[in-house]
Structures are given as structure tokens and as C-alpha cells.
XYZ file of N, CA and C in Angstrom:
489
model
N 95.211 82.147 95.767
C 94.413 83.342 95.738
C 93.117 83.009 94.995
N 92.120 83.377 95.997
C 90.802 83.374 94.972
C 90.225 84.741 93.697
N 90.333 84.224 92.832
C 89.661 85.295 92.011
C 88.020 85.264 91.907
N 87.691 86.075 92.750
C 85.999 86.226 92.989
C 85.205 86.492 91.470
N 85.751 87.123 90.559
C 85.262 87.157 89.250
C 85.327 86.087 88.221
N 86.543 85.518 88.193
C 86.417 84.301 87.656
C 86.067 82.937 87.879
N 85.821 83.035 89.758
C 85.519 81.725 90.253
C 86.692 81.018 90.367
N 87.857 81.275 90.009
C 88.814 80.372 90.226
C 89.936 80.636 91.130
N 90.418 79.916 91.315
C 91.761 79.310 92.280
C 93.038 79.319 91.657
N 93.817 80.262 92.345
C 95.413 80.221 91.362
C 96.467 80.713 92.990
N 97.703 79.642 92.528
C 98.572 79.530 93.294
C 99.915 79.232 92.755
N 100.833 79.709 93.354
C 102.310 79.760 92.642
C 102.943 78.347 93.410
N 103.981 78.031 92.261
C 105.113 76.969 92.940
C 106.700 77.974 92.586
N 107.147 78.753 93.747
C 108.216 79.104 93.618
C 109.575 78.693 92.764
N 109.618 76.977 93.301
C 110.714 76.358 92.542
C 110.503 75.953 91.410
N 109.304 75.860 91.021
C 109.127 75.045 89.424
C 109.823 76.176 88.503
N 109.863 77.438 88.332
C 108.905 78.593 89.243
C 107.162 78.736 87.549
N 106.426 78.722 88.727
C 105.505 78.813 87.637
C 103.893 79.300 88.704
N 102.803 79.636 87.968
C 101.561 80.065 88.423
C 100.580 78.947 87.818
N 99.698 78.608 88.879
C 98.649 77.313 88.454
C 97.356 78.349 88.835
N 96.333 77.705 87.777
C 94.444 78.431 87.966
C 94.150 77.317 87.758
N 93.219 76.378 88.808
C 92.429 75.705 89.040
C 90.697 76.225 88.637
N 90.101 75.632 87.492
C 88.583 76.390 87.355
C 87.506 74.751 88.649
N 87.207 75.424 89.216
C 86.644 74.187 90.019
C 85.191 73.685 89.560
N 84.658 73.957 88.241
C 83.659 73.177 87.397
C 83.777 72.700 87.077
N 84.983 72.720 86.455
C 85.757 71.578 85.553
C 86.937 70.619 86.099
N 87.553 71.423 86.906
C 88.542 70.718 87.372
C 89.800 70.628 86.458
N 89.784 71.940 85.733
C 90.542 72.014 84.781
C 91.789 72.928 85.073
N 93.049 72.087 85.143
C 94.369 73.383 85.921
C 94.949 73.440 84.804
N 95.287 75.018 85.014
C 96.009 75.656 83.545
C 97.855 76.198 84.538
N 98.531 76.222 83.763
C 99.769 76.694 84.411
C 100.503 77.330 83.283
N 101.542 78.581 84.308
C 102.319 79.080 82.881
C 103.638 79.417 83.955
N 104.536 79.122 83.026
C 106.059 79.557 83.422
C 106.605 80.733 83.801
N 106.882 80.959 84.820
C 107.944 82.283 84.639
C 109.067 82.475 84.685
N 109.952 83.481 84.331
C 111.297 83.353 83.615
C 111.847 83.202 85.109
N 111.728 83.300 86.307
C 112.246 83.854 87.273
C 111.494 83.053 88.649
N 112.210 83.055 89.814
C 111.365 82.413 90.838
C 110.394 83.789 91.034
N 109.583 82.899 91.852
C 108.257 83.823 91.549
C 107.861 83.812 93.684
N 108.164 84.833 94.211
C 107.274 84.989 95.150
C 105.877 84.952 95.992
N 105.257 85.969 94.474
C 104.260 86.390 94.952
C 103.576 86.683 93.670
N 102.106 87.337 93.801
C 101.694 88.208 92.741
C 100.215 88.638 92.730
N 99.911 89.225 92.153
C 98.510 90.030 91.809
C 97.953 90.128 90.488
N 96.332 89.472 90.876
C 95.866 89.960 89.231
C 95.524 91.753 89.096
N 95.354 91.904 87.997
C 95.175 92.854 87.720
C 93.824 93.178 86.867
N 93.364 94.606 87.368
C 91.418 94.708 86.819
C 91.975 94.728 85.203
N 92.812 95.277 84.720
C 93.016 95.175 83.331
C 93.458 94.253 82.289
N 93.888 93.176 83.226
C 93.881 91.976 82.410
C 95.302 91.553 82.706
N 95.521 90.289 83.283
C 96.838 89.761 83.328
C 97.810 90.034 84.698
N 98.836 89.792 85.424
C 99.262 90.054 86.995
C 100.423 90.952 86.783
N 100.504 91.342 88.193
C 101.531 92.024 88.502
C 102.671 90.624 89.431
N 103.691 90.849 89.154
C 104.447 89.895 90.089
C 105.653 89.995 90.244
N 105.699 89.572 91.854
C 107.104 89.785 92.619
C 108.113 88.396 92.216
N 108.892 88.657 90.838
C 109.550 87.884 90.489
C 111.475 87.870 92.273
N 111.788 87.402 91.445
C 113.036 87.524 92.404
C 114.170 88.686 92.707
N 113.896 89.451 91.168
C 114.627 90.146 91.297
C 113.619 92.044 91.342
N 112.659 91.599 90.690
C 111.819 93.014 90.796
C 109.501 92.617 90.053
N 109.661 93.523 90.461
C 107.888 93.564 89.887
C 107.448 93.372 87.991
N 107.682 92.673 87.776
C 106.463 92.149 86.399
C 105.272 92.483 85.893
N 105.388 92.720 84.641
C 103.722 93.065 84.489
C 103.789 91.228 83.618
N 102.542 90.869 83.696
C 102.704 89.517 83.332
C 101.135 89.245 82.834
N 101.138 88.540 81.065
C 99.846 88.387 80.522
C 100.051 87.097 80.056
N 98.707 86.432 80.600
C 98.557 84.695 80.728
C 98.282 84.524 79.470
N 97.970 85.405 78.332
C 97.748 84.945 76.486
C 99.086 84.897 75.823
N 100.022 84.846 76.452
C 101.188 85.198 75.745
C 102.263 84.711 77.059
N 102.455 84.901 78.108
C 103.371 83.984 79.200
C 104.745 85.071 78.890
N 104.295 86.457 78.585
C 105.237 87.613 78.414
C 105.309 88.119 80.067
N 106.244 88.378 80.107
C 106.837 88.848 81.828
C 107.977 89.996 81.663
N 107.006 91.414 81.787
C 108.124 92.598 81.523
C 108.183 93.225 82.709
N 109.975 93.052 83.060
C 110.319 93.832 83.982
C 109.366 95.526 84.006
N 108.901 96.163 85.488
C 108.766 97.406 85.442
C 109.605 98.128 86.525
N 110.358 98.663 85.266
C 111.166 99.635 85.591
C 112.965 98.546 86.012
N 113.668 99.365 86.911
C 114.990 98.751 87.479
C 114.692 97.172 88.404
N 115.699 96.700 88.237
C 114.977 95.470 89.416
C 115.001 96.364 90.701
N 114.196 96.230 91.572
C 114.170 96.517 92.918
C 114.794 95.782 94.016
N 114.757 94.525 93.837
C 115.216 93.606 95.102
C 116.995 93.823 95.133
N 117.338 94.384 96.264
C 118.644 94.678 97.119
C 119.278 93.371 96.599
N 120.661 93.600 96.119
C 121.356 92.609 96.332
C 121.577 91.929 97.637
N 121.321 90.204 97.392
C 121.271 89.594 98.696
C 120.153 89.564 99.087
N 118.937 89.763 98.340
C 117.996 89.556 98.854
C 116.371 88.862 98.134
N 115.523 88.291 97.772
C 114.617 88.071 96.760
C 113.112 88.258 96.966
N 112.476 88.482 96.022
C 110.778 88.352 96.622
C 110.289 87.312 97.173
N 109.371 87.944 97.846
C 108.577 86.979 98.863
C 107.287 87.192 98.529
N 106.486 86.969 99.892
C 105.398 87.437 100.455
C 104.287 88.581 99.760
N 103.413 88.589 98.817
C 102.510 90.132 99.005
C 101.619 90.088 99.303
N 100.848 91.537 98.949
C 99.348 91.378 99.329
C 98.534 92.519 99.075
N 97.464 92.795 97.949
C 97.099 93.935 97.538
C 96.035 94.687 98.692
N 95.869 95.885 98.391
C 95.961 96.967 99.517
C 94.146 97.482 98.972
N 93.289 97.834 99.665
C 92.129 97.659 99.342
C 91.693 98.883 98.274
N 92.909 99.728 97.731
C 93.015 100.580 96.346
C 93.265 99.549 95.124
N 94.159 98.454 95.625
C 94.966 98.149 94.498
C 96.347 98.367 94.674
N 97.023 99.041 95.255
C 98.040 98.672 95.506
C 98.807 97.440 95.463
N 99.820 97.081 95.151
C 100.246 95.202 95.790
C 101.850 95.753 96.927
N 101.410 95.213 97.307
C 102.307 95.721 98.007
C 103.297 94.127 98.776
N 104.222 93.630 98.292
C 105.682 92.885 98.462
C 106.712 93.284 99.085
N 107.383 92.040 99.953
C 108.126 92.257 100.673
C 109.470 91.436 100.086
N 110.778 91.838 99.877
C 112.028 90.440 99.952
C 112.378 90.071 101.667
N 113.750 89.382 100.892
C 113.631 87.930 102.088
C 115.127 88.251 101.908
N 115.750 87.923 102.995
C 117.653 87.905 102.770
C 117.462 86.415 102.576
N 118.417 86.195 100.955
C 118.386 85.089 100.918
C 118.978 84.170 101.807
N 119.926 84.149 102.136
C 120.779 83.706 103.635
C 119.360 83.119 104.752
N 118.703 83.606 104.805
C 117.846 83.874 105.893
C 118.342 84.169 107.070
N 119.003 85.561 107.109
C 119.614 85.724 108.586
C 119.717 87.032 108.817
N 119.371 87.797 108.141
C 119.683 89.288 108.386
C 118.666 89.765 107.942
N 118.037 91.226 108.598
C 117.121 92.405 108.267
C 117.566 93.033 107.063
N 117.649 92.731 105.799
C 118.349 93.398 105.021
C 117.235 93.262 104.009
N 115.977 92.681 104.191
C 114.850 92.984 102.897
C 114.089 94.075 103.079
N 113.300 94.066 102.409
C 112.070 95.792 102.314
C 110.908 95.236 101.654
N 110.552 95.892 102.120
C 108.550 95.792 101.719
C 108.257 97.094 100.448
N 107.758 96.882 99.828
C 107.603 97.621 98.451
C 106.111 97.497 98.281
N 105.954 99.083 97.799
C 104.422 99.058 97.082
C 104.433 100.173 95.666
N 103.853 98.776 94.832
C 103.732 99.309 93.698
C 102.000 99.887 93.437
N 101.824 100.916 93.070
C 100.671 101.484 92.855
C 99.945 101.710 91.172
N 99.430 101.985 90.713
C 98.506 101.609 89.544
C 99.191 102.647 88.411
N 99.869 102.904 89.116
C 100.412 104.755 87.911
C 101.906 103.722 87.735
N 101.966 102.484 88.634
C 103.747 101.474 88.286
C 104.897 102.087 88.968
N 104.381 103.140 89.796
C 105.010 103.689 90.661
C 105.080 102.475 92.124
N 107.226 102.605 92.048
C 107.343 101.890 93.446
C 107.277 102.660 94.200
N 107.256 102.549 95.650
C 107.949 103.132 96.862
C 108.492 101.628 97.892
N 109.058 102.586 98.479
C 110.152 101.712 100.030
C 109.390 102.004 101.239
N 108.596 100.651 101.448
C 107.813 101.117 102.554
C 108.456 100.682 104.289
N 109.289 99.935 103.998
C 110.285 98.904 105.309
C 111.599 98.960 104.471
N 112.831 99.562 105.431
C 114.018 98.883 104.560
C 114.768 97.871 106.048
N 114.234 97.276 106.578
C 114.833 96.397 107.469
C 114.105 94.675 107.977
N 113.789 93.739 106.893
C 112.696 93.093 107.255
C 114.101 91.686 106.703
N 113.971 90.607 107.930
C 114.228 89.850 107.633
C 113.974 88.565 106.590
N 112.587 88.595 106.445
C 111.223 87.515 105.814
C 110.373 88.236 105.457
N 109.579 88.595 104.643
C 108.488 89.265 104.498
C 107.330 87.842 104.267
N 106.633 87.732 105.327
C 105.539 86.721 105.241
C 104.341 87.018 106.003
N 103.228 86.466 104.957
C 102.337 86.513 105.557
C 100.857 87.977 105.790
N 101.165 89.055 104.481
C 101.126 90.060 105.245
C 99.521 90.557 104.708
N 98.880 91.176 105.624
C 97.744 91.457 105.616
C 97.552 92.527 105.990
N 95.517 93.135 106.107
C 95.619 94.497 106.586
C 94.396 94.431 107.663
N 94.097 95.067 108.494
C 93.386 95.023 109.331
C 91.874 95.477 108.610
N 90.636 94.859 109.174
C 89.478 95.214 107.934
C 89.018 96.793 107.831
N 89.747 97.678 108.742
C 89.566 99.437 108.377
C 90.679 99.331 107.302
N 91.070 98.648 107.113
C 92.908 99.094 106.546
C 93.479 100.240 106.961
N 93.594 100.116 108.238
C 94.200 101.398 108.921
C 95.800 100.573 109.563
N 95.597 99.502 109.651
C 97.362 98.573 110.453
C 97.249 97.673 109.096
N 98.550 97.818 108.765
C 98.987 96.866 108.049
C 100.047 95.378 108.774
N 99.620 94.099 108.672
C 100.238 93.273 109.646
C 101.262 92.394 108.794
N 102.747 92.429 109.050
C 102.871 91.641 108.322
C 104.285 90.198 109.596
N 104.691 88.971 108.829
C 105.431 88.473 109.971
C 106.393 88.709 109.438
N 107.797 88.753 110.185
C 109.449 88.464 109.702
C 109.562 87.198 109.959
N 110.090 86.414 109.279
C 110.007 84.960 109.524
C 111.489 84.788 109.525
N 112.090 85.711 110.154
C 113.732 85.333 110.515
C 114.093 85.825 111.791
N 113.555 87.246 112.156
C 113.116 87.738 113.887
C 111.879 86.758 114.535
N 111.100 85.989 113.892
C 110.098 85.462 114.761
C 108.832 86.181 115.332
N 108.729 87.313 114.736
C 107.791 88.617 115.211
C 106.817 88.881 114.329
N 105.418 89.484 114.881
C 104.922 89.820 113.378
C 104.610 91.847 113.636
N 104.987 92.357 113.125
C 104.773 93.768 113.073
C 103.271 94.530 112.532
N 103.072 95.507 113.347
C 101.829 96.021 113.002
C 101.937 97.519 112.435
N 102.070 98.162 111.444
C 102.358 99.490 110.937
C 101.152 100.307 110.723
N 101.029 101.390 111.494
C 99.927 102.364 110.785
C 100.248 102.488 109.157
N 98.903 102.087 108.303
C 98.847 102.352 107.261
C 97.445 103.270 106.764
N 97.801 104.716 105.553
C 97.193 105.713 105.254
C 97.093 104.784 103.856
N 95.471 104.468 104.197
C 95.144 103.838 102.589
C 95.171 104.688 101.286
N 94.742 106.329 102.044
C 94.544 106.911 101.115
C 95.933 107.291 100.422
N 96.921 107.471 101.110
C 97.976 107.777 100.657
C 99.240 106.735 100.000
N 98.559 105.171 100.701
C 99.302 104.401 100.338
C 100.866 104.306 101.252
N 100.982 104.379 102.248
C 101.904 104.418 102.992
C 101.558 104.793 104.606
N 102.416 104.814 105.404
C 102.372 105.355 106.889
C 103.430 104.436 107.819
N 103.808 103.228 107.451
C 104.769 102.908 108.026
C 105.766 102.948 108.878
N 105.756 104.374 109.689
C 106.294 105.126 110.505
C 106.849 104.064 112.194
């Protein structure tokens, strides 16, 4: 993910599990641990990410490498984070994965700025890949266990439409 404000480059390694920021002036990579495999994640305008650990959403600050669950874990038993992708409010919005990789049994989740979840898909094999069309009116994302990629009316303003 590029961070347009800081100029830099940051990307996760699931299995290590950890987050790398590349500053490309320097060539200087910084990395920090997380307690948990790590999917996905989002910075945040207030300082520090939001992230789709394995079992639920994180608030997570790179001065300290503190990672607090928000709220219950979310991810369905049998199933872990994947895939996200913030929503042109701010939203982040994450999908899980059946760990198995064989069944529709993950969901797409959007967490909104008030740390409020919702259930935006409860039938997604893979959540990969997922993007929004440049009105942000379709949200696109792939199942990478059906082989399909789905297109959902999405209400930016409301943060949902999934229908």
C-alpha cells in the first residue's frame, strides 16, 4: 500500500506475521510484529492502522507495536482474515477466507470510523482482491475458492448495499 502522505511503501508478510514501510529516499525498511497472522490492513488519518488480524479488527500503533482487539473477534469459526480495502469515506472494509479453502463460509466486514462493524457478505469463499469502481457505486471483489469475481451495488453514503 502506498501512503501518499508519507511517501512510503508498506506491505504485510502474513506468515512472519508482521508489517514492513519501505521510505524510498533512503531505502530504509522499518518492520513491526503482530501478535496474530495478519491479512490485511489500513492506515489510519489519526495515527497508526486498523487491521484484519486472523481472528478480528485491531487498532494498531507503530510507536509502541500495541495491537488492541476492537470489540469481540469477528472472524466465524473456521474461518480467518484476508483481503481489504478502504472505502472512499474511510471505511476498511475485509473479507475472511474458510481456512480449509473449500467452502462459502467467510464474510466481508466493514468497519467504519465510530469502530462500528457490520456483515456485509455472509457467504464468500476467499475474500481477494477487492476494490471499488471509480463512482464507488459497485464494489468488486474475487472468491478465490468459486473462481468468480462479484460485483455488489455499493451506497457510499451509507456504507453498505450489497443486496
Amino acid at each position: 500500500m502506498w501512503d501518499v502522505a508519507d511517501k512510503a511503501l508498506y506491505w504485510i508478510d502474513g506468515s512472519a506475521p508482521a508489517i514492513y514501510r519501505l521510505d524510498p529516499k533512503t531505502n530504509d525498511i522499518k518492520s513491526w510484529k503482530t501478535p496474530k497472522t495478519i491479512g490485511s490492513f489500513a492506515l489510519r488519518a489519526k495515527g497508526g492502522a486498523v487491521l484484519a488480524l486472523s481472528d478480528g479488527f485491531y487498532l494498531f500503533d507503530f510507536a509502541s507495536s500495541d495491537a488492541k482487539l476492537i470489540g469481540d473477534p469477528v472472524a466465524k469459526p473456521g474461518t480467518t482474515f484476508n483481503d481489504g480495502k478502504t472505502d472512499a469515506r474511510g471505511r476498511f472494509i475485509a473479507g475472511t477466507l474458510d481456512a480449509k479453502f473449500a467452502k462459502p463460509i467467510g464474510s466481508i466486514y466493514s468497519l467504519d470510523g465510530s469502530l462500528k462493524c457490520t456483515t456485509l457478505e455472509r457467504a464468500i469463499g476467499c475474500t481477494n482482491g477487492p476494490c471499488f469502481s471509480p463512482d464507488n457505486r459497485t464494489f468488486y471483489c474475487a472468491d478465490s475458492v468459486a473462481r468468480t469475481i462479484s460485483a455488489y451495488d455499493y451506497d457510499l453514503a451509507a456504507g453498505d448495499g450489497f443486496q
